[in-house]
XYZ file of C-alpha atoms in Angstrom:
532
model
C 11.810 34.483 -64.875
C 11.292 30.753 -63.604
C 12.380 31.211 -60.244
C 10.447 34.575 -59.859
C 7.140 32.769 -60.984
C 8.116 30.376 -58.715
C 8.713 32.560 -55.808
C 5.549 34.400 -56.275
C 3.423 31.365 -56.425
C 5.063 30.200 -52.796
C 4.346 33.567 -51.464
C 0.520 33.198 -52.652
C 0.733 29.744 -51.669
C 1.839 30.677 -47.935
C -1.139 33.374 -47.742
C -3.471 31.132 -49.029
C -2.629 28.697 -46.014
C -2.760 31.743 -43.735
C -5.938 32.504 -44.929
C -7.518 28.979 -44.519
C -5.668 28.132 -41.419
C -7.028 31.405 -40.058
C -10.589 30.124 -41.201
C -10.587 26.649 -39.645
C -9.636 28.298 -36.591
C -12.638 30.662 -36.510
C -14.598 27.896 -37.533
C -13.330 25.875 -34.480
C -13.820 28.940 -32.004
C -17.326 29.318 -33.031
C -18.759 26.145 -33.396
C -16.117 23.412 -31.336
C -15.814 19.890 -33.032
C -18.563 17.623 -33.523
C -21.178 17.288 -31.345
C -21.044 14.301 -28.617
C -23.424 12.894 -26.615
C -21.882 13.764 -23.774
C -18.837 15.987 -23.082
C -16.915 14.196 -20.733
C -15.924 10.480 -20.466
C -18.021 8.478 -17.821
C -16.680 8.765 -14.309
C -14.827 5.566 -13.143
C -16.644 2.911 -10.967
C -13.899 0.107 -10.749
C -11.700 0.991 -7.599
C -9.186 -0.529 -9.048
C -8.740 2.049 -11.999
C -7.645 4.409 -8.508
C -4.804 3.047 -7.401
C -1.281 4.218 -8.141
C 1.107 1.763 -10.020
C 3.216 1.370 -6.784
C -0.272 0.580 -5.002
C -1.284 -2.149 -7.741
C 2.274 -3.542 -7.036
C 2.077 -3.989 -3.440
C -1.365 -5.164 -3.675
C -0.259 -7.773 -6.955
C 2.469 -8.897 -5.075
C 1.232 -9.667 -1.516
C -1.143 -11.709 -3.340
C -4.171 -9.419 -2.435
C -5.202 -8.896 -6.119
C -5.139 -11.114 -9.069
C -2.768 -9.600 -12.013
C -5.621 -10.562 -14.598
C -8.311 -8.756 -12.224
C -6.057 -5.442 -12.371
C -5.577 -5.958 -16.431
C -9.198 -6.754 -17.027
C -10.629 -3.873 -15.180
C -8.391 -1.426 -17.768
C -9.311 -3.455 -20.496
C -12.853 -2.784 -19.527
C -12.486 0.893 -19.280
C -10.657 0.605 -22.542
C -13.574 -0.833 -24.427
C -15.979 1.912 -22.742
C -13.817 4.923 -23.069
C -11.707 4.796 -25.370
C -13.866 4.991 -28.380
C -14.631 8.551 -27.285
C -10.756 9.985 -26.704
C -8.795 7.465 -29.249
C -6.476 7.220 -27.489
C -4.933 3.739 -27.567
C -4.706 2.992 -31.747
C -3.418 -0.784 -31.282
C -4.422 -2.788 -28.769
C -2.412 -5.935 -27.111
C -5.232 -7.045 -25.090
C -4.521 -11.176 -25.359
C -1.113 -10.727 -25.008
C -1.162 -8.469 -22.047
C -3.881 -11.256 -20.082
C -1.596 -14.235 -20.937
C 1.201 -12.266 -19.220
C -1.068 -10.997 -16.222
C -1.590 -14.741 -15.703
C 1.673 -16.145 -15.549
C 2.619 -13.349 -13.577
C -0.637 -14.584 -11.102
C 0.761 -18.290 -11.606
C 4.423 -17.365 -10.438
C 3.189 -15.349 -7.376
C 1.035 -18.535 -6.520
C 4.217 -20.937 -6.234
C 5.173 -18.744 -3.205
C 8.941 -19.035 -4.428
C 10.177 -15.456 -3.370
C 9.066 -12.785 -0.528
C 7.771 -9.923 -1.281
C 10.751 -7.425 -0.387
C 12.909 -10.039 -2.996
C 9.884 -9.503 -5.696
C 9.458 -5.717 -4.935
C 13.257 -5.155 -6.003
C 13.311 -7.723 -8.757
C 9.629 -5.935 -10.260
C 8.864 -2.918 -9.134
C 5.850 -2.756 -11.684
C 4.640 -6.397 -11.199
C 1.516 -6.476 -13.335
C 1.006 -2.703 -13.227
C -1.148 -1.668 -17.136
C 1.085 0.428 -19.056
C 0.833 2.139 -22.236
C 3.255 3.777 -24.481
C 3.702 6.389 -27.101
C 3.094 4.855 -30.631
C 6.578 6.537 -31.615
C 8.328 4.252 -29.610
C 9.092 0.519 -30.538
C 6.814 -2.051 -28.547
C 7.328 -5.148 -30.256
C 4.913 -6.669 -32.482
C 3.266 -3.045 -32.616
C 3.480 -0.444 -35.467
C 5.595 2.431 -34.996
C 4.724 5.030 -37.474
C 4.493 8.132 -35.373
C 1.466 8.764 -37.733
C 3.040 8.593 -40.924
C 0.910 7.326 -44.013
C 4.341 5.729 -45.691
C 5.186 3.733 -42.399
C 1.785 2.486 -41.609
C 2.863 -0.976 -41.830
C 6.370 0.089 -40.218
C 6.115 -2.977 -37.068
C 8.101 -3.210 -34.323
C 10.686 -6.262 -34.485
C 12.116 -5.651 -30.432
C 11.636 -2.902 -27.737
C 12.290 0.317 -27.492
C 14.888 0.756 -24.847
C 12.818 2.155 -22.142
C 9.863 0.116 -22.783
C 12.684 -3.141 -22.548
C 13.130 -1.899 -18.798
C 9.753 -1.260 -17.792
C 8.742 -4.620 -19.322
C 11.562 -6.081 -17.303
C 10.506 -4.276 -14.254
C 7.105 -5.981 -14.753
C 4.649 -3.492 -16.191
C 1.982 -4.967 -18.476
C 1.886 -3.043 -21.981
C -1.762 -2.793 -23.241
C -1.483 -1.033 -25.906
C 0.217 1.838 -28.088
C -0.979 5.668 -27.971
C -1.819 7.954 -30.833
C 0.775 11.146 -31.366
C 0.523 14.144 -34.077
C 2.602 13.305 -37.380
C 6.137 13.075 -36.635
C 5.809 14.421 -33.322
C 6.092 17.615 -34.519
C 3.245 19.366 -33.360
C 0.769 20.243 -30.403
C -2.338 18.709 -31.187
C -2.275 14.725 -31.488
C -4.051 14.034 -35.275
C -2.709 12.184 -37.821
C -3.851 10.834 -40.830
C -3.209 6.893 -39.993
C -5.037 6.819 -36.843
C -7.510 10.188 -36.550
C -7.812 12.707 -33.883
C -7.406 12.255 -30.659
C -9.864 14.094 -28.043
C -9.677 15.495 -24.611
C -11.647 13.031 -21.636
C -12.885 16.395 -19.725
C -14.056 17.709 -23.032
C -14.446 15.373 -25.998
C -13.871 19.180 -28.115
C -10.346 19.871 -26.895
C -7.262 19.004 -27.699
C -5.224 16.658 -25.726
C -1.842 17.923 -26.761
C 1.091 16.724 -28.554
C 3.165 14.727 -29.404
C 2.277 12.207 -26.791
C -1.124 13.531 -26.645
C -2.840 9.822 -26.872
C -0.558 8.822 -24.067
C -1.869 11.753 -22.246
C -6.000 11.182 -22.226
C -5.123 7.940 -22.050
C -3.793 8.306 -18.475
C -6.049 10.838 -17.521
C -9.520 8.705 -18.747
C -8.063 6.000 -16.674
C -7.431 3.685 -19.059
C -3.883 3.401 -18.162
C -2.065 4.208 -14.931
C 1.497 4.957 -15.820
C 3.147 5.387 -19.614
C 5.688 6.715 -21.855
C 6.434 10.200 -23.597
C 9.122 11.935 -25.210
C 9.882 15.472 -24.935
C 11.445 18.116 -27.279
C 9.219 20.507 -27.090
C 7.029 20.428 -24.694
C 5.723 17.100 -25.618
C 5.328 15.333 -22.543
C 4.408 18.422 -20.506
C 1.606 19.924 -22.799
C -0.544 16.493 -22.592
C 0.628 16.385 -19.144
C -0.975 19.628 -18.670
C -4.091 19.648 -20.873
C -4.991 16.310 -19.628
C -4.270 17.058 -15.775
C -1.850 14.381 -15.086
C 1.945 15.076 -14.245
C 4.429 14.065 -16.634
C 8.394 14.720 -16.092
C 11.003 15.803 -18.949
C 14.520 14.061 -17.348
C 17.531 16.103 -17.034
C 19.398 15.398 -21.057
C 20.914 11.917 -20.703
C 19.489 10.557 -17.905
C 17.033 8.310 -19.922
C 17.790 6.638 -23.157
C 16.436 7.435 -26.384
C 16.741 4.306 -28.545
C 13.933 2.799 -30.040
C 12.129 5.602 -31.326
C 10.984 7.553 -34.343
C 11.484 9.740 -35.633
C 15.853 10.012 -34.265
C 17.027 13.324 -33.189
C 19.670 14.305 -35.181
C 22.463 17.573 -34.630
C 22.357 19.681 -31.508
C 18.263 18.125 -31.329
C 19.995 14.904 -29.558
C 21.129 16.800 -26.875
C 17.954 18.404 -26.280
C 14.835 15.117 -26.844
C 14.547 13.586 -23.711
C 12.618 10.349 -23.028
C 10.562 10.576 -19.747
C 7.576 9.382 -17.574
C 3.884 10.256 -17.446
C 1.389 9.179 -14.642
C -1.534 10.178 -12.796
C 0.291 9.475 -9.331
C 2.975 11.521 -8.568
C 4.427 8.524 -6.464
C 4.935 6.924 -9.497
C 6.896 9.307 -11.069
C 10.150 8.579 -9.570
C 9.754 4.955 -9.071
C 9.438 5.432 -13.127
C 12.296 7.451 -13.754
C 14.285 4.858 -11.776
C 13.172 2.256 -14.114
C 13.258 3.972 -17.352
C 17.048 5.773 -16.338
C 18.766 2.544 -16.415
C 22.085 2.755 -15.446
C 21.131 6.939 -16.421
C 19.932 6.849 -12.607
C 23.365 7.468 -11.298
C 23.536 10.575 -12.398
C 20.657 12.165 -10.470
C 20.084 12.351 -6.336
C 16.985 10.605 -5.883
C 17.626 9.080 -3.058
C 18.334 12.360 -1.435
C 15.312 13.486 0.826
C 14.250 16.513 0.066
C 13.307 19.573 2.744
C 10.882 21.681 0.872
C 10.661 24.015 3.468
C 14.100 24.689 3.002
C 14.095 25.391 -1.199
C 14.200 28.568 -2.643
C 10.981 29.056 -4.630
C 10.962 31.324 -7.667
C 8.299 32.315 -9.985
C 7.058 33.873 -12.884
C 3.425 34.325 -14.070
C 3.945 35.007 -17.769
C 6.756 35.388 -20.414
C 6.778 39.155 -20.172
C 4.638 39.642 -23.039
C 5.844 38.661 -25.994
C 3.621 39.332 -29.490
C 3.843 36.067 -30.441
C 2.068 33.905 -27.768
C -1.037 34.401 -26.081
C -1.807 36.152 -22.684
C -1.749 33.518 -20.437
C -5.485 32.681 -18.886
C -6.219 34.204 -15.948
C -7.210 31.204 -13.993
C -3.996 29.982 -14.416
C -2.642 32.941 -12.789
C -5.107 32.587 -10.148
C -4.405 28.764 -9.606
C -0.158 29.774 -9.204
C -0.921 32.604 -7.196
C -2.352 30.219 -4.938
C 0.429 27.712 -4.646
C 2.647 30.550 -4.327
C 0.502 31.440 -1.737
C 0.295 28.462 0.171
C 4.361 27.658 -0.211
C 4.682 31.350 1.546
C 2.216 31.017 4.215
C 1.337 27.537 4.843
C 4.986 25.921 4.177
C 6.756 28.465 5.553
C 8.732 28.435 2.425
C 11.253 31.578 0.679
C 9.311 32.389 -2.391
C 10.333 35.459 -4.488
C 8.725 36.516 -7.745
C 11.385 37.359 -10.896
C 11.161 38.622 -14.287
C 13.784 37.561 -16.394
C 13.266 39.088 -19.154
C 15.155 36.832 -21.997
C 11.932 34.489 -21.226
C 9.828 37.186 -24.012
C 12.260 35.240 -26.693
C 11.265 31.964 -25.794
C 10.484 30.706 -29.213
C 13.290 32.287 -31.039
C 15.766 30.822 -28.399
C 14.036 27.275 -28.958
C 14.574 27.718 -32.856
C 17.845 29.011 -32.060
C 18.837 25.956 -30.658
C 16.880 23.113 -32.670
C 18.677 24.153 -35.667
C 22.296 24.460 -34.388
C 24.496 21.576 -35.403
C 25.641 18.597 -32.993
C 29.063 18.122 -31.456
C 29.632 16.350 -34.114
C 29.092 18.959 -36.708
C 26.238 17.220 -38.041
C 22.885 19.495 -39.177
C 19.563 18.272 -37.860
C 17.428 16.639 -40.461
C 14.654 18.750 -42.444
C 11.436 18.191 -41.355
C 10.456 17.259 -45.512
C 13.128 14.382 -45.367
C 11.453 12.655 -42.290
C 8.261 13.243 -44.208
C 9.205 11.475 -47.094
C 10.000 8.545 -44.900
C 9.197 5.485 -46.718
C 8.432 6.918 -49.704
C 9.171 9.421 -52.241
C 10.886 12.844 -51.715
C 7.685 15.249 -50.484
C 6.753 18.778 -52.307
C 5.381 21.121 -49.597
C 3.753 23.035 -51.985
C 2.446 20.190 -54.117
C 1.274 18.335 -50.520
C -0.547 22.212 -49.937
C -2.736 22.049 -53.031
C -3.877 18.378 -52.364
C -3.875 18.874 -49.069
C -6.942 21.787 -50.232
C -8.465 19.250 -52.671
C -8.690 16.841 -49.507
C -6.182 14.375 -51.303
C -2.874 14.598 -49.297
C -1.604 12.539 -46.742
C -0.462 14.803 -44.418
C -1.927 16.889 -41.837
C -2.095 20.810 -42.364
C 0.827 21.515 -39.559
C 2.930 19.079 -40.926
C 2.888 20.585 -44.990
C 3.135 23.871 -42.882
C 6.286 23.144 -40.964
C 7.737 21.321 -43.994
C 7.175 24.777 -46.182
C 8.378 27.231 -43.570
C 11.181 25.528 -42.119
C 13.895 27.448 -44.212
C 12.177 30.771 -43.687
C 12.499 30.460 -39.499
C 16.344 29.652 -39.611
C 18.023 32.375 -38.657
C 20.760 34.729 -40.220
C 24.578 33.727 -38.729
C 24.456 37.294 -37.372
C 20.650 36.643 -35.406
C 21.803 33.257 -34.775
C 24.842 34.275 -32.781
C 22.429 36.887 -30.968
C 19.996 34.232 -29.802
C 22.505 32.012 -28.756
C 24.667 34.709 -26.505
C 20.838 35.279 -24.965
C 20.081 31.557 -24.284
C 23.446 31.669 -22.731
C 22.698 34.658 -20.406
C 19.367 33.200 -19.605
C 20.923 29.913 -18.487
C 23.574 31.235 -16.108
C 20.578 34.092 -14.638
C 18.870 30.318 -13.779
C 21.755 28.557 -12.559
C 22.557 31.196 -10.589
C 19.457 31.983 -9.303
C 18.263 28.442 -8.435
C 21.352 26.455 -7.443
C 21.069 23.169 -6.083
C 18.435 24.122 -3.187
C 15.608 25.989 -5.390
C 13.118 25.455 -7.919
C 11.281 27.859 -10.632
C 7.376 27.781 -11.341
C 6.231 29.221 -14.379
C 3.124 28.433 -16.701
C 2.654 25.245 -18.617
C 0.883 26.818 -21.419
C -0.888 30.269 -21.603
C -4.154 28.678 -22.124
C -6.363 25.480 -20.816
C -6.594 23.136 -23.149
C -7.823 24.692 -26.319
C -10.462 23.509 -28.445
C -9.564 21.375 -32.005
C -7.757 23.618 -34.969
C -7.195 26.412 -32.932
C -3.389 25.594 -32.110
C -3.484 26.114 -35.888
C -3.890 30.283 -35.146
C -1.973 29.991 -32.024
C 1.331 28.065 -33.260
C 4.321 29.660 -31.025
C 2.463 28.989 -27.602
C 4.365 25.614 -27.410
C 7.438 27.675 -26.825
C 6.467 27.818 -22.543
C 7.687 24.649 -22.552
C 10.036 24.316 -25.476
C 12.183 27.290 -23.495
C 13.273 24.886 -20.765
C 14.222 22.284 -23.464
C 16.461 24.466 -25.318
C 18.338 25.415 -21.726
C 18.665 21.761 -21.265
C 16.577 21.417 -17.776
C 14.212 18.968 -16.135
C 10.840 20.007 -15.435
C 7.815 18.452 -14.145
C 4.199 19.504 -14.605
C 1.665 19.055 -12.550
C -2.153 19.156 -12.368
C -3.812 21.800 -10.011
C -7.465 21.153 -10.307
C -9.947 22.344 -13.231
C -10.804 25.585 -14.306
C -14.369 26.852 -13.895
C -15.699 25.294 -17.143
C -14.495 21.884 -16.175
C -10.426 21.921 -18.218
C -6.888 20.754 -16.286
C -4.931 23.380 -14.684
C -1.374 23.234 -13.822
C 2.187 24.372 -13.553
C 5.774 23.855 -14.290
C 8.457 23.163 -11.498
C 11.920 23.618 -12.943
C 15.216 22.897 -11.349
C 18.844 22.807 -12.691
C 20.471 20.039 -14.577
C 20.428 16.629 -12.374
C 18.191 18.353 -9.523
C 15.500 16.430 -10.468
C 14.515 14.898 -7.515
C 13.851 18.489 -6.214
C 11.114 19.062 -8.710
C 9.711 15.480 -7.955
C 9.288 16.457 -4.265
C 7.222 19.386 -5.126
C 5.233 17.384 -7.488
C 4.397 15.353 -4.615
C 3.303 18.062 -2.419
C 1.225 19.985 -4.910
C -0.844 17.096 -5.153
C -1.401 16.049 -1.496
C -2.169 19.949 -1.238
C -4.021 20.660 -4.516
C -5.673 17.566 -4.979
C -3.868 15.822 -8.274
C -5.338 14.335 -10.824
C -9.203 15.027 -11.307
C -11.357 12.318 -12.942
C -13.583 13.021 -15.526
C -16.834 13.149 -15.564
C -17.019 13.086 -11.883
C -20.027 15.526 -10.573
């Protein structure tokens, strides 16, 4: 009789959440977030703030700019801008000048050329910020979770270790949802974050902060981690590119919260940027001795790749239609690659993509190599602390009294009721498998795939709440294991990023870096805000 009661009550306590996540989502539709003075963040004035990290390097090490000139103009645009997006949610501002000027003091003994320099720092004095889920010493790492708010960072994660070596400057850490398990960055140890082209959007998750960050220019280059779509999504809704690595190309050490079973094969650790010249120059840092398992020092014919594409997921009923300005935008570069390029583009529908989110779930809760499970979401939530009730965290959570956000307590209740059967298990899996060999046969070594980031702009706050599965346009290519690189492709007509995904096969990244490099000598790149 107990455990009837008690299954009833979670039934009426899952339709109650429905019902009020439901709500908060009208609520959002109708009526946005609070009201700001203006929309937008202010347009940048400091030239400075406009140059690529490679440019700031060049420039910092032929002596034609001052480190602490560079450091001081994003600390400026820090102090202006980032109140509005909260982004950054620790700052390392005295740290980061006393290193910009013995960085300015070494370059004025004249002791090394600059050839000698550019291979010893590649980053010399370039800003930098990083996800607050990764360790940066002497900063918190909490990955917005009340019981590790004092959690501080005693050494470096690994890829921050390597950029740090390589020269870059960190300023500060950057807000990411709770755990990094969902697509909007909010948490309840540092707030919301908000999007620079409209302070009422979202700016993605999980490394959401890192991503308005980037694109308010108050950082120009920075670190994300991906299992889901996280670096991609802020990538996208901020208008910036961001790259998720081929799977164990880039170290994962040093962040929270760990992968654990098959998940390990599938996080990957990558770059984010508003340059796409800085995005292998990045990876080449942040790989390590990873690097030698990609080609990018191949040069790359684009003329000569096979283009593929695909303007939707086929229709599944559980994501959105995708916008159709973001048709309208790919149409375009498929377009231009056809016409202009000269290029073999051929449109495909494969139709496994409709099962995007069950193949992700399919393969975020299969066991490791070494037989080990993946950890439940409500044991990382209890991090720190004592063992969390979903359902207990639900009714404080509706008396305003729990700690954790709404997706969080909703993830941590329905995270038994999504893992599938043995017998849909083994279906999913034999279709993740068919889907992988259609792309590896399809695009080789020579071709590339374009596909949506997202089926929408950049939504407005809560409303990821009624539209939960959309994540799974980028989660699909992690499950298959395959690096991908978004990139920006102007604004839509009320002012929001648009972009795309360019997807090769495993270790073919440098193919999909190429492209990002075109699109945005042909599309334009990165847009700043607020710019009339």
């Amino acid at each position: 009789m107990a455990s009837l009661f008690s299954a009833r009550l979670q039934l009426l306590l899952l339709q109650a959440m429905g019902f009020l996540i439901g709500l908060i989502g009208q609520v959002a539709r109708a009526f946005g977030s609070p009201k700001f003075g203006s929309m937008t963040t202010p347009p940048v004035t400091e030239p400075l703030l406009l140059l690529s990290g490679v440019q700031l390097a060049k420039l910092i090490r032929q002596r034609k700019v001052k480190c602490i000139d560079v450091v001081q103009a994003y600390i400026n645009r820090i102090v202006d801008v980032n109140p509005l997006i909260n982004g950054i949610v620790k700052y390392r501002f005295e740290a980061a000048k006393k290193e910009a000027h013995d960085i300015d003091k070494k370059l004025a003994e004249k002791l090394e050329d600059d050839a000698t320099l550019e291979k010893k720092w590649p980053f010399l004095g370039v800003p930098l910020t990083v996800k607050e889920a990764f360790q940066l010493q002497g900063m918190p790492n909490s990955s917005g979770l009340v019981n590790r708010r004092n959690a501080i960072s005693k050494r470096d994660a690994t890829v921050v270790a390597y950029l740090k070596e390589a020269g870059a400057i960190p300023l500060g850490i950057t807000n990411c949802s709770e755990l990094c398990m969902w697509y909007e960055s909010s948490n309840k140890v540092y707030g919301r974050s908000n999007n620079p082209y409209d302070l009422r959007h979202i700016v993605g998750g999980s490394s959401g902060g890192e991503g308005c960050t980037l694109a308010a220019a108050c950082s120009v280059i920075g670190v994300g981690s991906d299992i889901g779509g996280s670096i991609r999504m802020p990538a996208f809704f901020n208008g910036i590119f961001g790259h998720k690595p081929s799977p164990g190309v880039v170290s994962n050490k040093g962040q929270f919260p760990v992968a654990h079973g098959a998940q390990e094969l599938f996080q990957c650790t990558g770059p984010m940027c508003r340059y796409a010249e800085d995005l292998a120059p990045m990876l080449r840092v942040m790989a390590g001795p990873g690097i030698k398992k990609l080609k990018l020092d191949e040069k790359v014919h684009l003329k000569d790749l096979k283009f593929y594409w695909m303007e939707h997921d086929g229709g599944s009923f559980l994501m959105s239609k995708v916008d159709p300005e973001l048709i309208q935008a790919q149409k375009k570069v498929v377009d231009h690659l056809e016409n202009i390029l000269g290029a073999s583009v051929q449109h495909v529908k494969l139709k496994q993509m409709k099962y995007s989110f069950q193949l992700w779930v399919t393969m975020m809760s299969a066991k490791g190599p070494d037989g080990k499970e993946p950890m439940k979401f409500v044991d990382l939530l209890s991090d720190h602390g004592k063992p969390v009730n979903p359902l207990w965290e639900l009714m404080k959570w509706c008396l305003g009294l729990s700690a954790h956000t709404i997706p969080a307590i909703g993830l941590a209740l329905l995270e038994s009721k999504i893992k599938y059967s043995p017998e849909k298990y083994q279906k999913f899996k034999a279709m993740k498998e068919s889907l992988n060999k259609d792309l590896m046969e399809m695009l080789g070594d020579d071709g590339v795939f374009l596909y949506p980031s997202h089926p929408t702009v950049a939504p407005k706050h809560h409303v990821p709440l009624t539209r939960p599965f959309n994540f799974a346009y980028t989660g699909i290519f992690s499950a298959l294991g395959l690096p991908v690189t978004q990139c920006p492709l102007g604004l839509d007509t009320k002012g929001l990023p648009l972009g795309i995904q360019v997807v090769a096969t495993p270790f073919n990244d440098h193919l999909t870096l190429a492209v990002a490099q075109y699109l945005e000598k042909t599309f334009g790149g990165w847009v700043c805000p607020g710019k009339l």
